[in-house]
mmCIF file of C-alpha atoms in Angstrom:
data_model
loop_
_atom_site.group_PDB
_atom_site.id
_atom_site.type_symbol
_atom_site.label_atom_id
_atom_site.label_comp_id
_atom_site.label_asym_id
_atom_site.label_seq_id
_atom_site.Cartn_x
_atom_site.Cartn_y
_atom_site.Cartn_z
ATOM 1 C CA MET I 1 3.068 -7.129 -41.576
ATOM 2 C CA GLY I 2 0.667 -4.325 -42.457
ATOM 3 C CA VAL I 3 -0.762 -3.738 -39.007
ATOM 4 C CA ALA I 4 1.173 -1.928 -36.300
ATOM 5 C CA VAL I 5 2.169 -4.016 -33.293
ATOM 6 C CA ARG I 6 0.322 -3.120 -30.085
ATOM 7 C CA VAL I 7 1.953 -2.763 -26.671
ATOM 8 C CA ILE I 8 -0.413 -3.725 -23.853
ATOM 9 C CA PRO I 9 0.173 -3.339 -20.119
ATOM 10 C CA CYS I 10 -1.752 -5.787 -17.942
ATOM 11 C CA LEU I 11 -3.009 -4.931 -14.463
ATOM 12 C CA ASP I 12 -3.989 -7.565 -11.912
ATOM 13 C CA VAL I 13 -6.956 -6.211 -9.972
ATOM 14 C CA ASP I 14 -8.159 -7.754 -6.707
ATOM 15 C CA ALA I 15 -11.336 -6.361 -5.122
ATOM 16 C CA GLY I 16 -10.855 -3.136 -7.070
ATOM 17 C CA ARG I 17 -7.152 -2.593 -6.256
ATOM 18 C CA VAL I 18 -3.996 -3.218 -8.289
ATOM 19 C CA VAL I 19 -2.242 -6.228 -6.809
ATOM 20 C CA LYS I 20 1.365 -6.333 -7.994
ATOM 21 C CA GLY I 21 3.485 -3.528 -6.604
ATOM 22 C CA VAL I 22 3.634 -0.357 -8.622
ATOM 23 C CA ASN I 23 6.548 2.033 -8.841
ATOM 24 C CA PHE I 24 5.357 5.226 -10.512
ATOM 25 C CA LYS I 25 6.360 8.536 -8.947
ATOM 26 C CA GLU I 26 3.481 10.362 -10.648
ATOM 27 C CA LEU I 27 0.725 8.319 -9.031
ATOM 28 C CA ARG I 28 -1.366 9.778 -6.247
ATOM 29 C CA ASP I 29 -2.678 6.305 -5.360
ATOM 30 C CA ALA I 30 -0.596 3.364 -6.571
ATOM 31 C CA GLY I 31 -3.371 0.899 -5.816
ATOM 32 C CA ASP I 32 -6.038 2.539 -7.963
ATOM 33 C CA PRO I 33 -6.361 0.831 -11.355
ATOM 34 C CA VAL I 34 -7.982 3.894 -12.920
ATOM 35 C CA GLU I 35 -5.035 6.043 -11.890
ATOM 36 C CA MET I 36 -2.603 3.495 -13.363
ATOM 37 C CA ALA I 37 -4.622 3.230 -16.546
ATOM 38 C CA ARG I 38 -4.384 6.980 -16.981
ATOM 39 C CA VAL I 39 -0.584 6.926 -16.649
ATOM 40 C CA TYR I 40 -0.265 4.082 -19.163
ATOM 41 C CA ASP I 41 -2.565 5.903 -21.577
ATOM 42 C CA GLY I 42 -0.344 8.981 -21.311
ATOM 43 C CA GLU I 43 2.751 6.855 -21.884
ATOM 44 C CA GLY I 44 1.461 5.526 -25.182
ATOM 45 C CA ALA I 45 -0.075 2.146 -24.321
ATOM 46 C CA ASP I 46 -2.190 0.955 -27.263
ATOM 47 C CA GLU I 47 -4.595 -1.032 -25.096
ATOM 48 C CA LEU I 48 -5.010 -2.025 -21.466
ATOM 49 C CA THR I 49 -5.879 -5.381 -19.960
ATOM 50 C CA PHE I 50 -7.438 -5.764 -16.524
ATOM 51 C CA LEU I 51 -7.283 -9.206 -14.976
ATOM 52 C CA ASP I 52 -9.801 -9.639 -12.184
ATOM 53 C CA VAL I 53 -8.053 -12.006 -9.797
ATOM 54 C CA THR I 54 -10.844 -12.004 -7.213
ATOM 55 C CA ALA I 55 -12.208 -15.526 -7.289
ATOM 56 C CA SER I 56 -15.697 -14.777 -6.018
ATOM 57 C CA SER I 57 -18.398 -13.469 -8.304
ATOM 58 C CA SER I 58 -19.699 -11.464 -5.335
ATOM 59 C CA GLU I 59 -16.902 -8.969 -6.049
ATOM 60 C CA ARG I 60 -17.971 -8.617 -9.688
ATOM 61 C CA GLY I 61 -19.723 -5.311 -8.982
ATOM 62 C CA THR I 62 -16.398 -3.848 -7.838
ATOM 63 C CA MET I 63 -14.746 -4.772 -11.136
ATOM 64 C CA ILE I 64 -17.638 -3.342 -13.133
ATOM 65 C CA ASP I 65 -17.146 -0.079 -11.260
ATOM 66 C CA VAL I 66 -13.404 -0.081 -12.065
ATOM 67 C CA VAL I 67 -14.159 -0.666 -15.744
ATOM 68 C CA ARG I 68 -16.763 2.085 -15.809
ATOM 69 C CA ARG I 69 -14.472 4.630 -14.136
ATOM 70 C CA THR I 70 -11.592 3.709 -16.440
ATOM 71 C CA ALA I 71 -13.694 3.931 -19.597
ATOM 72 C CA GLU I 72 -14.794 7.424 -18.583
ATOM 73 C CA GLN I 73 -11.208 8.659 -18.362
ATOM 74 C CA VAL I 74 -9.151 6.549 -20.723
ATOM 75 C CA PHE I 75 -9.937 6.172 -24.400
ATOM 76 C CA ILE I 76 -7.688 3.317 -25.513
ATOM 77 C CA PRO I 77 -9.306 -0.131 -25.850
ATOM 78 C CA LEU I 78 -9.847 -1.981 -22.592
ATOM 79 C CA THR I 79 -9.948 -5.772 -22.219
ATOM 80 C CA VAL I 80 -11.218 -7.404 -19.040
ATOM 81 C CA GLY I 81 -10.607 -11.018 -18.035
ATOM 82 C CA GLY I 82 -10.946 -13.213 -14.979
ATOM 83 C CA GLY I 83 -14.055 -15.044 -13.850
ATOM 84 C CA ILE I 84 -15.990 -14.531 -17.091
ATOM 85 C CA ARG I 85 -18.280 -17.559 -17.176
ATOM 86 C CA THR I 86 -21.444 -16.643 -19.100
ATOM 87 C CA PRO I 87 -22.592 -14.422 -21.973
ATOM 88 C CA ASP I 88 -24.289 -12.245 -19.344
ATOM 89 C CA ASP I 89 -20.903 -11.643 -17.683
ATOM 90 C CA VAL I 90 -19.623 -10.427 -21.049
ATOM 91 C CA ASP I 91 -22.686 -8.226 -21.477
ATOM 92 C CA ARG I 92 -22.128 -6.541 -18.109
ATOM 93 C CA MET I 93 -18.467 -5.787 -18.828
ATOM 94 C CA LEU I 94 -19.175 -4.400 -22.299
ATOM 95 C CA ARG I 95 -21.978 -2.219 -20.953
ATOM 96 C CA ALA I 96 -19.625 -0.891 -18.282
ATOM 97 C CA GLY I 97 -17.262 0.251 -21.044
ATOM 98 C CA ALA I 98 -14.911 -2.671 -21.801
ATOM 99 C CA ASP I 99 -14.114 -3.131 -25.503
ATOM 100 C CA LYS I 100 -13.192 -6.806 -25.210
ATOM 101 C CA VAL I 101 -13.587 -9.603 -22.723
ATOM 102 C CA SER I 102 -11.155 -12.471 -22.315
ATOM 103 C CA VAL I 103 -12.378 -15.945 -21.443
ATOM 104 C CA ASN I 104 -10.264 -18.736 -20.016
ATOM 105 C CA THR I 105 -11.371 -21.556 -17.691
ATOM 106 C CA ALA I 106 -15.092 -21.501 -18.460
ATOM 107 C CA ALA I 107 -14.367 -22.168 -22.145
ATOM 108 C CA ILE I 108 -12.220 -25.195 -21.359
ATOM 109 C CA ALA I 109 -15.149 -26.722 -19.485
ATOM 110 C CA ARG I 110 -17.598 -25.858 -22.280
ATOM 111 C CA PRO I 111 -16.046 -24.749 -25.592
ATOM 112 C CA GLU I 112 -19.462 -23.889 -27.141
ATOM 113 C CA LEU I 113 -19.466 -20.890 -24.803
ATOM 114 C CA LEU I 114 -16.975 -19.200 -27.155
ATOM 115 C CA HIS I 115 -19.336 -19.671 -30.086
ATOM 116 C CA GLU I 116 -22.291 -18.318 -28.101
ATOM 117 C CA MET I 117 -20.343 -15.262 -26.977
ATOM 118 C CA SER I 118 -18.879 -14.529 -30.410
ATOM 119 C CA ARG I 119 -22.248 -14.861 -32.073
ATOM 120 C CA ARG I 120 -23.978 -12.588 -29.581
ATOM 121 C CA PHE I 121 -21.364 -9.849 -29.216
ATOM 122 C CA GLY I 122 -19.175 -10.204 -32.328
ATOM 123 C CA SER I 123 -15.786 -11.895 -32.678
ATOM 124 C CA GLN I 124 -13.946 -8.622 -32.133
ATOM 125 C CA CYS I 125 -15.141 -8.551 -28.494
ATOM 126 C CA ILE I 126 -14.099 -12.075 -27.498
ATOM 127 C CA VAL I 127 -10.518 -13.010 -26.622
ATOM 128 C CA LEU I 128 -9.523 -16.594 -25.790
ATOM 129 C CA SER I 129 -6.924 -16.527 -23.046
ATOM 130 C CA VAL I 130 -4.687 -19.626 -23.158
ATOM 131 C CA ASP I 131 -2.424 -20.321 -20.160
ATOM 132 C CA ALA I 132 -0.005 -22.821 -21.684
ATOM 133 C CA ARG I 133 3.175 -24.623 -20.720
ATOM 134 C CA ARG I 134 5.471 -27.306 -22.062
ATOM 135 C CA VAL I 135 4.195 -30.708 -20.989
ATOM 136 C CA PRO I 136 6.390 -31.768 -18.038
ATOM 137 C CA GLU I 137 8.504 -34.922 -18.390
ATOM 138 C CA GLY I 138 6.628 -38.106 -17.721
ATOM 139 C CA GLU I 139 3.152 -36.567 -17.994
ATOM 140 C CA GLN I 140 0.438 -37.227 -20.566
ATOM 141 C CA PRO I 141 1.997 -36.082 -23.871
ATOM 142 C CA GLN I 142 0.266 -33.663 -26.270
ATOM 143 C CA PRO I 143 0.896 -33.528 -30.043
ATOM 144 C CA SER I 144 2.431 -30.031 -29.946
ATOM 145 C CA GLY I 145 4.339 -30.568 -26.702
ATOM 146 C CA TYR I 146 2.315 -27.756 -25.101
ATOM 147 C CA GLU I 147 -0.692 -28.121 -22.830
ATOM 148 C CA VAL I 148 -3.373 -25.825 -21.480
ATOM 149 C CA THR I 149 -3.290 -25.231 -17.720
ATOM 150 C CA THR I 150 -5.751 -23.880 -15.183
ATOM 151 C CA HIS I 151 -5.379 -22.567 -11.607
ATOM 152 C CA GLY I 152 -2.559 -20.193 -12.460
ATOM 153 C CA GLY I 153 -0.563 -22.775 -14.366
ATOM 154 C CA ARG I 154 -0.597 -25.333 -11.576
ATOM 155 C CA ARG I 155 -3.036 -27.808 -13.077
ATOM 156 C CA SER I 156 -3.061 -29.477 -16.479
ATOM 157 C CA ALA I 157 -6.332 -29.260 -18.391
ATOM 158 C CA GLY I 158 -5.298 -32.284 -20.483
ATOM 159 C CA VAL I 159 -5.750 -30.276 -23.687
ATOM 160 C CA ASP I 160 -3.183 -29.541 -26.397
ATOM 161 C CA ALA I 161 -2.522 -25.788 -26.305
ATOM 162 C CA VAL I 162 -1.938 -25.335 -30.038
ATOM 163 C CA GLU I 163 -5.031 -27.348 -30.980
ATOM 164 C CA TRP I 164 -7.047 -25.357 -28.422
ATOM 165 C CA ALA I 165 -5.998 -22.042 -29.990
ATOM 166 C CA ALA I 166 -7.076 -23.345 -33.416
ATOM 167 C CA ARG I 167 -10.374 -24.525 -31.940
ATOM 168 C CA GLY I 168 -10.935 -21.099 -30.413
ATOM 169 C CA GLN I 169 -10.618 -19.505 -33.826
ATOM 170 C CA GLU I 170 -13.073 -22.040 -35.294
ATOM 171 C CA LEU I 171 -15.535 -21.183 -32.519
ATOM 172 C CA GLY I 172 -15.359 -17.518 -33.458
ATOM 173 C CA VAL I 173 -12.972 -15.728 -31.099
ATOM 174 C CA GLY I 174 -11.326 -12.629 -32.525
ATOM 175 C CA GLU I 175 -8.012 -12.883 -30.729
ATOM 176 C CA ILE I 176 -5.799 -15.313 -28.805
ATOM 177 C CA LEU I 177 -3.979 -14.209 -25.654
ATOM 178 C CA LEU I 178 -1.154 -16.738 -25.403
ATOM 179 C CA ASN I 179 0.336 -16.722 -21.941
ATOM 180 C CA SER I 180 3.433 -18.836 -21.304
ATOM 181 C CA MET I 181 3.252 -20.167 -17.763
ATOM 182 C CA ASP I 182 6.887 -21.338 -18.014
ATOM 183 C CA ALA I 183 8.165 -17.887 -18.967
ATOM 184 C CA ASP I 184 5.764 -15.922 -16.752
ATOM 185 C CA GLY I 185 7.628 -13.900 -14.149
ATOM 186 C CA THR I 186 11.075 -15.086 -15.314
ATOM 187 C CA ARG I 187 11.826 -11.932 -17.341
ATOM 188 C CA ALA I 188 13.901 -14.172 -19.602
ATOM 189 C CA GLY I 189 11.923 -13.488 -22.788
ATOM 190 C CA PHE I 190 8.754 -14.769 -24.411
ATOM 191 C CA ASP I 191 8.329 -18.440 -25.402
ATOM 192 C CA LEU I 192 9.078 -18.028 -29.112
ATOM 193 C CA GLU I 193 8.607 -21.678 -30.094
ATOM 194 C CA MET I 194 5.131 -21.740 -28.628
ATOM 195 C CA LEU I 195 4.250 -18.488 -30.408
ATOM 196 C CA GLU I 196 5.458 -19.904 -33.731
ATOM 197 C CA ALA I 197 3.460 -23.096 -33.219
ATOM 198 C CA VAL I 198 0.221 -21.197 -32.542
ATOM 199 C CA ARG I 199 0.838 -18.687 -35.337
ATOM 200 C CA LYS I 200 0.958 -21.587 -37.830
ATOM 201 C CA VAL I 201 -2.600 -22.678 -36.993
ATOM 202 C CA VAL I 202 -4.491 -19.393 -36.491
ATOM 203 C CA ASP I 203 -5.103 -16.277 -38.586
ATOM 204 C CA VAL I 204 -6.592 -14.132 -35.820
ATOM 205 C CA PRO I 205 -4.268 -11.794 -33.898
ATOM 206 C CA VAL I 206 -2.064 -13.408 -31.241
ATOM 207 C CA ILE I 207 -1.029 -11.501 -28.106
ATOM 208 C CA ALA I 208 2.260 -12.719 -26.591
ATOM 209 C CA SER I 209 2.298 -12.779 -22.797
ATOM 210 C CA GLY I 210 4.699 -14.042 -20.149
ATOM 211 C CA GLY I 211 8.441 -13.481 -19.906
ATOM 212 C CA ALA I 212 9.068 -9.862 -20.904
ATOM 213 C CA GLY I 213 12.115 -8.564 -19.075
ATOM 214 C CA ALA I 214 14.081 -6.294 -21.417
ATOM 215 C CA VAL I 215 13.463 -4.129 -24.468
ATOM 216 C CA GLU I 216 15.279 -6.743 -26.592
ATOM 217 C CA HIS I 217 12.602 -9.337 -25.835
ATOM 218 C CA PHE I 218 9.751 -7.716 -27.751
ATOM 219 C CA THR I 219 10.922 -7.793 -31.376
ATOM 220 C CA PRO I 220 11.650 -11.567 -31.332
ATOM 221 C CA ALA I 221 8.069 -12.155 -30.162
ATOM 222 C CA VAL I 222 6.784 -10.160 -33.123
ATOM 223 C CA ARG I 223 9.070 -12.065 -35.519
ATOM 224 C CA ALA I 224 7.725 -15.310 -34.043
ATOM 225 C CA GLY I 225 4.199 -14.235 -34.951
ATOM 226 C CA ALA I 226 2.821 -11.956 -32.225
ATOM 227 C CA ASP I 227 0.541 -9.107 -33.306
ATOM 228 C CA ALA I 228 0.671 -7.581 -29.833
ATOM 229 C CA VAL I 229 2.949 -7.857 -26.807
ATOM 230 C CA LEU I 230 1.662 -7.811 -23.252
ATOM 231 C CA ALA I 231 3.607 -7.272 -20.037
ATOM 232 C CA ALA I 232 2.764 -6.595 -16.419
ATOM 233 C CA SER I 233 5.489 -6.369 -13.796
ATOM 234 C CA VAL I 234 8.205 -4.791 -15.970
ATOM 235 C CA PHE I 235 5.899 -1.845 -16.605
ATOM 236 C CA HIS I 236 4.559 -1.593 -13.036
ATOM 237 C CA PHE I 237 7.982 -1.548 -11.437
ATOM 238 C CA GLY I 238 9.154 1.047 -13.932
ATOM 239 C CA SER I 239 12.039 -1.147 -15.098
ATOM 240 C CA LEU I 240 10.713 -0.622 -18.638
ATOM 241 C CA ARG I 241 8.630 2.215 -19.967
ATOM 242 C CA ILE I 242 6.223 1.774 -22.864
ATOM 243 C CA GLY I 243 8.023 4.424 -24.916
ATOM 244 C CA GLU I 244 11.341 2.575 -24.555
ATOM 245 C CA VAL I 245 9.791 -0.676 -25.755
ATOM 246 C CA LYS I 246 8.287 1.051 -28.801
ATOM 247 C CA ASP I 247 11.553 2.830 -29.603
ATOM 248 C CA ALA I 248 13.455 -0.460 -29.460
ATOM 249 C CA MET I 249 10.973 -2.171 -31.777
ATOM 250 C CA ARG I 250 11.039 0.789 -34.182
ATOM 251 C CA ALA I 251 14.832 0.592 -34.257
ATOM 252 C CA ASP I 252 14.454 -3.081 -35.252
ATOM 253 C CA GLY I 253 12.191 -2.108 -38.137
ATOM 254 C CA VAL I 254 8.954 -3.197 -36.450
ATOM 255 C CA GLU I 255 5.941 -0.981 -37.170
ATOM 256 C CA VAL I 256 4.457 0.285 -33.898
ATOM 257 C CA ARG I 257 1.779 2.893 -33.258
#
């Protein structure tokens, strides 16, 4: 493959605090994202993703502060997503110390936004986050069988997920974060078919997200085409450690950092 596979923990942040429960003994404050970021950095995470789940833009200043404090203490790349609607939002996050910004809903409403952002900040800074699921029985079919969703996977965007990933690449994004809404939270493994389908139509790196539950789940995602693997709850609850995941992939012959 040439490039080492990245392991990326994702933290859901609401009004400046980590949302999903955290089970690390070595944390002084389990709700502080900066504290968590530091632990993950020490454990060998290759990157970190913060997802700002606060709906209101009035809380944006809080997230900027979290990013700034994290960037001062942690030196692995940091991606921030959630509520990014304009190039100015991207600008603020990058200035605060984020390396990349992920865009989701706003791009579905106006795809040209991806082109504007990529042109202004460079492809390497812009990640298209795709929340996708298999089209449910009896609903509007899509050519690939997968559709893009919004509102946490509850609402169909009426867009083919595989075609949308390809369009994102055409519009200049540097990476696709492919999140399986069907697998998310199940801990039953990543959606390998969906990964394979997207891999066939894009050349940019693909991050697999949704479904990680055991060390055995990560290598199949890489074989299906993922350049990076992302997980949230399995890392927070300490059921998997980053080192264990890397060791398992190494044992399978996957190149990791």
